[in-house]
């Protein structure tokens, strides 16, 4: 499933809708004076009704290799085994391989409207593998882009750019050990280049993310 994003105010972001908000104080804050939402066409994919991600670091016991400890750093192309939880019922162990962090063009951000002017998109491409063999069908996993050194981009971005960076959910048959799919997480910056992909799902990883760097 792919999601088409929209720009929303900081208040709207608390409703867990898709959106993009530029902010001055890092990724966890945004101005309450942002203008009303400007939407790109909504996706009609029925999988969009699946529950929102609610990951936890205790999602499952290690399987298929040692689980990466919070704060572990990898090179792009390396495979990291991670605990994963989606919604309230689905949990397991996945392996994530970041295959590329690609720079896009400012013009690619046009679907997000005027608020995206001056932003450069980056496409974090990855492979996700079901390591534990539990039912993780239709689950969605996202990585965040960071500046070199792990600093925040100053942009909160949720959504995708169809044809350039498609945020896919796990397929229906993502229920067995070894099942895999490819997806893309979209990030953007107005300042320095994005050079790091960050896994922050679950309390332990939120405080100390697993990072991929070039």
mmCIF file of C-alpha atoms in Angstrom:
data_model
loop_
_atom_site.group_PDB
_atom_site.id
_atom_site.type_symbol
_atom_site.label_atom_id
_atom_site.label_comp_id
_atom_site.label_asym_id
_atom_site.label_seq_id
_atom_site.Cartn_x
_atom_site.Cartn_y
_atom_site.Cartn_z
ATOM 1 C CA UNK A 1 0.000 0.000 0.000
ATOM 2 C CA UNK A 2 1.184 3.473 -0.701
ATOM 3 C CA UNK A 3 0.251 6.683 1.076
ATOM 4 C CA UNK A 4 -0.010 10.104 -0.532
ATOM 5 C CA UNK A 5 0.886 12.814 1.915
ATOM 6 C CA UNK A 6 -0.504 16.194 2.817
ATOM 7 C CA UNK A 7 0.623 19.232 4.742
ATOM 8 C CA UNK A 8 -1.265 19.797 7.982
ATOM 9 C CA UNK A 9 -1.074 22.001 11.061
ATOM 10 C CA UNK A 10 0.605 20.896 14.275
ATOM 11 C CA UNK A 11 -2.815 20.350 15.870
ATOM 12 C CA UNK A 12 -3.879 18.012 13.058
ATOM 13 C CA UNK A 13 -0.745 15.927 13.486
ATOM 14 C CA UNK A 14 -2.023 14.761 16.864
ATOM 15 C CA UNK A 15 -4.856 12.955 15.054
ATOM 16 C CA UNK A 16 -2.319 10.605 13.403
ATOM 17 C CA UNK A 17 -3.233 11.753 9.892
ATOM 18 C CA UNK A 18 -0.663 11.764 7.134
ATOM 19 C CA UNK A 19 1.167 15.045 6.899
ATOM 20 C CA UNK A 20 4.253 17.199 6.623
ATOM 21 C CA UNK A 21 5.158 20.019 8.982
ATOM 22 C CA UNK A 22 8.265 22.181 8.935
ATOM 23 C CA UNK A 23 9.478 23.323 12.342
ATOM 24 C CA UNK A 24 12.284 25.377 13.817
ATOM 25 C CA UNK A 25 13.050 23.361 16.954
ATOM 26 C CA UNK A 26 13.643 19.839 15.629
ATOM 27 C CA UNK A 27 11.383 16.966 14.730
ATOM 28 C CA UNK A 28 9.246 16.942 17.843
ATOM 29 C CA UNK A 29 7.843 20.479 17.638
ATOM 30 C CA UNK A 30 5.860 22.484 15.093
ATOM 31 C CA UNK A 31 4.250 25.894 14.971
ATOM 32 C CA UNK A 32 0.616 26.093 15.985
ATOM 33 C CA UNK A 33 0.194 28.904 13.471
ATOM 34 C CA UNK A 34 0.612 26.622 10.461
ATOM 35 C CA UNK A 35 -1.951 27.188 7.722
ATOM 36 C CA UNK A 36 -4.873 24.766 7.132
ATOM 37 C CA UNK A 37 -4.174 21.483 5.416
ATOM 38 C CA UNK A 38 -3.533 21.204 1.707
ATOM 39 C CA UNK A 39 -4.079 17.648 0.569
ATOM 40 C CA UNK A 40 -2.801 15.458 -2.188
ATOM 41 C CA UNK A 41 -5.306 12.833 -3.479
ATOM 42 C CA UNK A 42 -6.061 10.222 -0.822
ATOM 43 C CA UNK A 43 -5.240 6.573 -1.393
ATOM 44 C CA UNK A 44 -8.132 4.198 -1.965
ATOM 45 C CA UNK A 45 -6.145 1.097 -1.020
ATOM 46 C CA UNK A 46 -8.251 -0.977 1.427
ATOM 47 C CA UNK A 47 -5.110 -1.819 3.364
ATOM 48 C CA UNK A 48 -5.119 1.788 4.623
ATOM 49 C CA UNK A 49 -7.640 0.675 7.245
ATOM 50 C CA UNK A 50 -5.018 -1.399 9.007
ATOM 51 C CA UNK A 51 -4.067 -0.207 12.524
ATOM 52 C CA UNK A 52 -1.495 2.473 13.177
ATOM 53 C CA UNK A 53 1.943 1.338 14.150
ATOM 54 C CA UNK A 54 2.537 1.088 17.880
ATOM 55 C CA UNK A 55 5.972 -0.513 18.040
ATOM 56 C CA UNK A 56 7.683 -1.791 21.135
ATOM 57 C CA UNK A 57 11.183 -2.986 21.812
ATOM 58 C CA UNK A 58 9.848 -6.085 23.579
ATOM 59 C CA UNK A 59 7.789 -7.188 20.569
ATOM 60 C CA UNK A 60 9.298 -10.654 20.251
ATOM 61 C CA UNK A 61 12.131 -12.884 21.348
ATOM 62 C CA UNK A 62 15.280 -12.857 19.202
ATOM 63 C CA UNK A 63 15.001 -15.004 16.079
ATOM 64 C CA UNK A 64 17.241 -15.534 13.088
ATOM 65 C CA UNK A 65 20.214 -13.760 14.660
ATOM 66 C CA UNK A 66 20.966 -11.433 17.535
ATOM 67 C CA UNK A 67 18.668 -8.444 17.837
ATOM 68 C CA UNK A 68 20.518 -5.172 17.335
ATOM 69 C CA UNK A 69 20.951 -3.303 20.599
ATOM 70 C CA UNK A 70 19.676 0.274 20.861
ATOM 71 C CA UNK A 71 22.304 2.684 19.583
ATOM 72 C CA UNK A 72 23.925 0.206 17.193
ATOM 73 C CA UNK A 73 25.343 1.748 14.018
ATOM 74 C CA UNK A 74 25.429 -0.006 10.649
ATOM 75 C CA UNK A 75 26.703 0.804 7.205
ATOM 76 C CA UNK A 76 24.183 1.187 4.389
ATOM 77 C CA UNK A 77 23.693 -2.279 2.949
ATOM 78 C CA UNK A 78 23.940 -4.016 6.337
ATOM 79 C CA UNK A 79 21.128 -6.155 7.753
ATOM 80 C CA UNK A 80 19.813 -5.395 11.243
ATOM 81 C CA UNK A 81 17.518 -7.739 13.179
ATOM 82 C CA UNK A 82 14.972 -5.761 15.171
ATOM 83 C CA UNK A 83 11.940 -6.349 17.404
ATOM 84 C CA UNK A 84 8.746 -5.002 15.902
ATOM 85 C CA UNK A 85 5.155 -4.420 16.997
ATOM 86 C CA UNK A 86 2.264 -3.136 14.896
ATOM 87 C CA UNK A 87 -1.057 -2.147 16.418
ATOM 88 C CA UNK A 88 -2.105 -4.170 19.462
ATOM 89 C CA UNK A 89 -2.093 -7.667 17.999
ATOM 90 C CA UNK A 90 0.861 -8.052 15.643
ATOM 91 C CA UNK A 91 4.391 -8.430 16.877
ATOM 92 C CA UNK A 92 7.490 -10.283 15.846
ATOM 93 C CA UNK A 93 11.082 -9.934 14.712
ATOM 94 C CA UNK A 94 12.121 -8.388 11.406
ATOM 95 C CA UNK A 95 15.368 -7.770 9.592
ATOM 96 C CA UNK A 96 15.826 -4.395 7.920
ATOM 97 C CA UNK A 97 18.437 -3.739 5.260
ATOM 98 C CA UNK A 98 18.812 -0.113 4.169
ATOM 99 C CA UNK A 99 19.882 -0.356 0.540
ATOM 100 C CA UNK A 100 20.180 3.352 -0.298
ATOM 101 C CA UNK A 101 19.581 6.932 0.815
ATOM 102 C CA UNK A 102 18.860 8.800 -2.417
ATOM 103 C CA UNK A 103 18.615 12.553 -2.880
ATOM 104 C CA UNK A 104 15.579 13.750 -4.819
ATOM 105 C CA UNK A 105 14.802 17.119 -6.410
ATOM 106 C CA UNK A 106 12.979 20.019 -4.765
ATOM 107 C CA UNK A 107 10.446 19.827 -7.589
ATOM 108 C CA UNK A 108 9.502 16.312 -6.415
ATOM 109 C CA UNK A 109 7.873 17.886 -3.339
ATOM 110 C CA UNK A 110 5.255 19.753 -5.403
ATOM 111 C CA UNK A 111 2.380 17.437 -4.294
ATOM 112 C CA UNK A 112 2.825 18.748 -0.740
ATOM 113 C CA UNK A 113 2.108 22.348 -1.759
ATOM 114 C CA UNK A 114 3.642 25.690 -0.854
ATOM 115 C CA UNK A 115 4.941 24.607 2.559
ATOM 116 C CA UNK A 116 7.350 22.240 0.844
ATOM 117 C CA UNK A 117 9.136 25.021 -1.032
ATOM 118 C CA UNK A 118 12.839 24.976 -0.298
ATOM 119 C CA UNK A 119 12.751 21.362 0.906
ATOM 120 C CA UNK A 120 14.891 18.646 -0.659
ATOM 121 C CA UNK A 121 13.476 15.102 -0.401
ATOM 122 C CA UNK A 122 15.531 12.031 0.394
ATOM 123 C CA UNK A 123 14.406 8.496 -0.312
ATOM 124 C CA UNK A 124 15.385 5.829 2.222
ATOM 125 C CA UNK A 125 15.069 2.518 0.402
ATOM 126 C CA UNK A 126 14.983 -0.708 2.368
ATOM 127 C CA UNK A 127 14.221 -4.408 2.375
ATOM 128 C CA UNK A 128 12.164 -5.799 5.271
ATOM 129 C CA UNK A 129 12.272 -9.526 6.106
ATOM 130 C CA UNK A 130 10.059 -11.513 8.449
ATOM 131 C CA UNK A 131 12.587 -13.245 10.709
ATOM 132 C CA UNK A 132 10.317 -14.554 13.465
ATOM 133 C CA UNK A 133 7.668 -16.115 11.219
ATOM 134 C CA UNK A 134 4.739 -14.399 12.934
ATOM 135 C CA UNK A 135 1.798 -12.804 11.114
ATOM 136 C CA UNK A 136 2.884 -9.265 10.222
ATOM 137 C CA UNK A 137 0.702 -8.917 7.121
ATOM 138 C CA UNK A 138 -0.215 -5.318 6.252
ATOM 139 C CA UNK A 139 2.143 -3.961 8.916
ATOM 140 C CA UNK A 140 4.028 -0.765 8.126
ATOM 141 C CA UNK A 141 7.592 0.071 9.147
ATOM 142 C CA UNK A 142 9.155 3.511 8.760
ATOM 143 C CA UNK A 143 12.689 4.846 9.109
ATOM 144 C CA UNK A 144 13.496 8.512 9.717
ATOM 145 C CA UNK A 145 16.123 10.504 7.918
ATOM 146 C CA UNK A 146 18.783 12.284 9.979
ATOM 147 C CA UNK A 147 21.547 14.731 9.166
ATOM 148 C CA UNK A 148 25.148 13.560 9.216
ATOM 149 C CA UNK A 149 26.003 12.783 12.821
ATOM 150 C CA UNK A 150 22.395 11.884 13.650
ATOM 151 C CA UNK A 151 20.949 15.379 14.101
ATOM 152 C CA UNK A 152 17.276 16.115 13.304
ATOM 153 C CA UNK A 153 16.233 17.445 9.906
ATOM 154 C CA UNK A 154 13.809 20.026 11.300
ATOM 155 C CA UNK A 155 11.009 18.538 9.184
ATOM 156 C CA UNK A 156 8.299 16.097 10.257
ATOM 157 C CA UNK A 157 7.193 14.173 7.191
ATOM 158 C CA UNK A 158 4.702 11.339 6.793
ATOM 159 C CA UNK A 159 3.598 10.049 3.416
ATOM 160 C CA UNK A 160 5.209 9.207 0.123
ATOM 161 C CA UNK A 161 5.766 10.380 -3.428
ATOM 162 C CA UNK A 162 4.198 7.806 -5.769
ATOM 163 C CA UNK A 163 6.606 6.646 -8.408
ATOM 164 C CA UNK A 164 9.586 8.086 -6.552
ATOM 165 C CA UNK A 165 9.286 6.868 -2.958
ATOM 166 C CA UNK A 166 6.409 4.470 -2.329
ATOM 167 C CA UNK A 167 5.740 3.605 1.303
ATOM 168 C CA UNK A 168 4.564 -0.005 1.058
ATOM 169 C CA UNK A 169 2.882 -2.018 3.781
ATOM 170 C CA UNK A 170 3.765 -5.666 4.195
ATOM 171 C CA UNK A 171 1.922 -7.942 1.756
ATOM 172 C CA UNK A 172 -0.825 -10.322 2.794
ATOM 173 C CA UNK A 173 1.575 -13.275 2.819
ATOM 174 C CA UNK A 174 4.101 -11.583 5.122
ATOM 175 C CA UNK A 175 3.338 -14.270 7.682
ATOM 176 C CA UNK A 176 6.179 -16.762 7.383
ATOM 177 C CA UNK A 177 9.885 -16.832 8.144
ATOM 178 C CA UNK A 178 11.871 -15.521 5.197
ATOM 179 C CA UNK A 179 9.034 -13.530 3.621
ATOM 180 C CA UNK A 180 10.216 -10.098 2.491
ATOM 181 C CA UNK A 181 9.220 -6.930 0.694
ATOM 182 C CA UNK A 182 10.777 -3.622 -0.304
ATOM 183 C CA UNK A 183 9.614 -0.185 0.727
ATOM 184 C CA UNK A 184 10.724 3.453 0.938
ATOM 185 C CA UNK A 185 10.582 6.066 3.700
ATOM 186 C CA UNK A 186 10.426 9.708 2.638
ATOM 187 C CA UNK A 187 12.335 12.410 4.524
ATOM 188 C CA UNK A 188 13.156 16.009 3.668
ATOM 189 C CA UNK A 189 15.395 18.852 4.784
ATOM 190 C CA UNK A 190 15.840 22.567 4.217
ATOM 191 C CA UNK A 191 19.403 22.567 5.529
ATOM 192 C CA UNK A 192 22.211 20.013 5.408
ATOM 193 C CA UNK A 193 21.937 16.753 3.462
ATOM 194 C CA UNK A 194 20.308 13.695 4.979
ATOM 195 C CA UNK A 195 22.976 11.031 5.454
ATOM 196 C CA UNK A 196 21.530 8.712 8.125
ATOM 197 C CA UNK A 197 18.536 6.363 8.352
ATOM 198 C CA UNK A 198 17.162 5.889 11.864
ATOM 199 C CA UNK A 199 15.011 3.115 13.406
ATOM 200 C CA UNK A 200 13.187 4.624 16.395
ATOM 201 C CA UNK A 201 10.264 2.259 17.019
ATOM 202 C CA UNK A 202 9.819 1.149 20.619
ATOM 203 C CA UNK A 203 10.778 2.926 23.831
ATOM 204 C CA UNK A 204 14.405 1.774 23.901
ATOM 205 C CA UNK A 205 15.022 2.656 20.264
ATOM 206 C CA UNK A 206 13.225 5.976 20.573
ATOM 207 C CA UNK A 207 15.829 7.062 23.108
ATOM 208 C CA UNK A 208 18.753 5.400 21.317
ATOM 209 C CA UNK A 209 17.975 4.631 17.643
ATOM 210 C CA UNK A 210 19.630 2.079 15.409
ATOM 211 C CA UNK A 211 21.366 4.032 12.634
ATOM 212 C CA UNK A 212 22.545 3.311 9.097
ATOM 213 C CA UNK A 213 25.225 5.569 7.607
ATOM 214 C CA UNK A 214 27.261 5.604 4.414
#
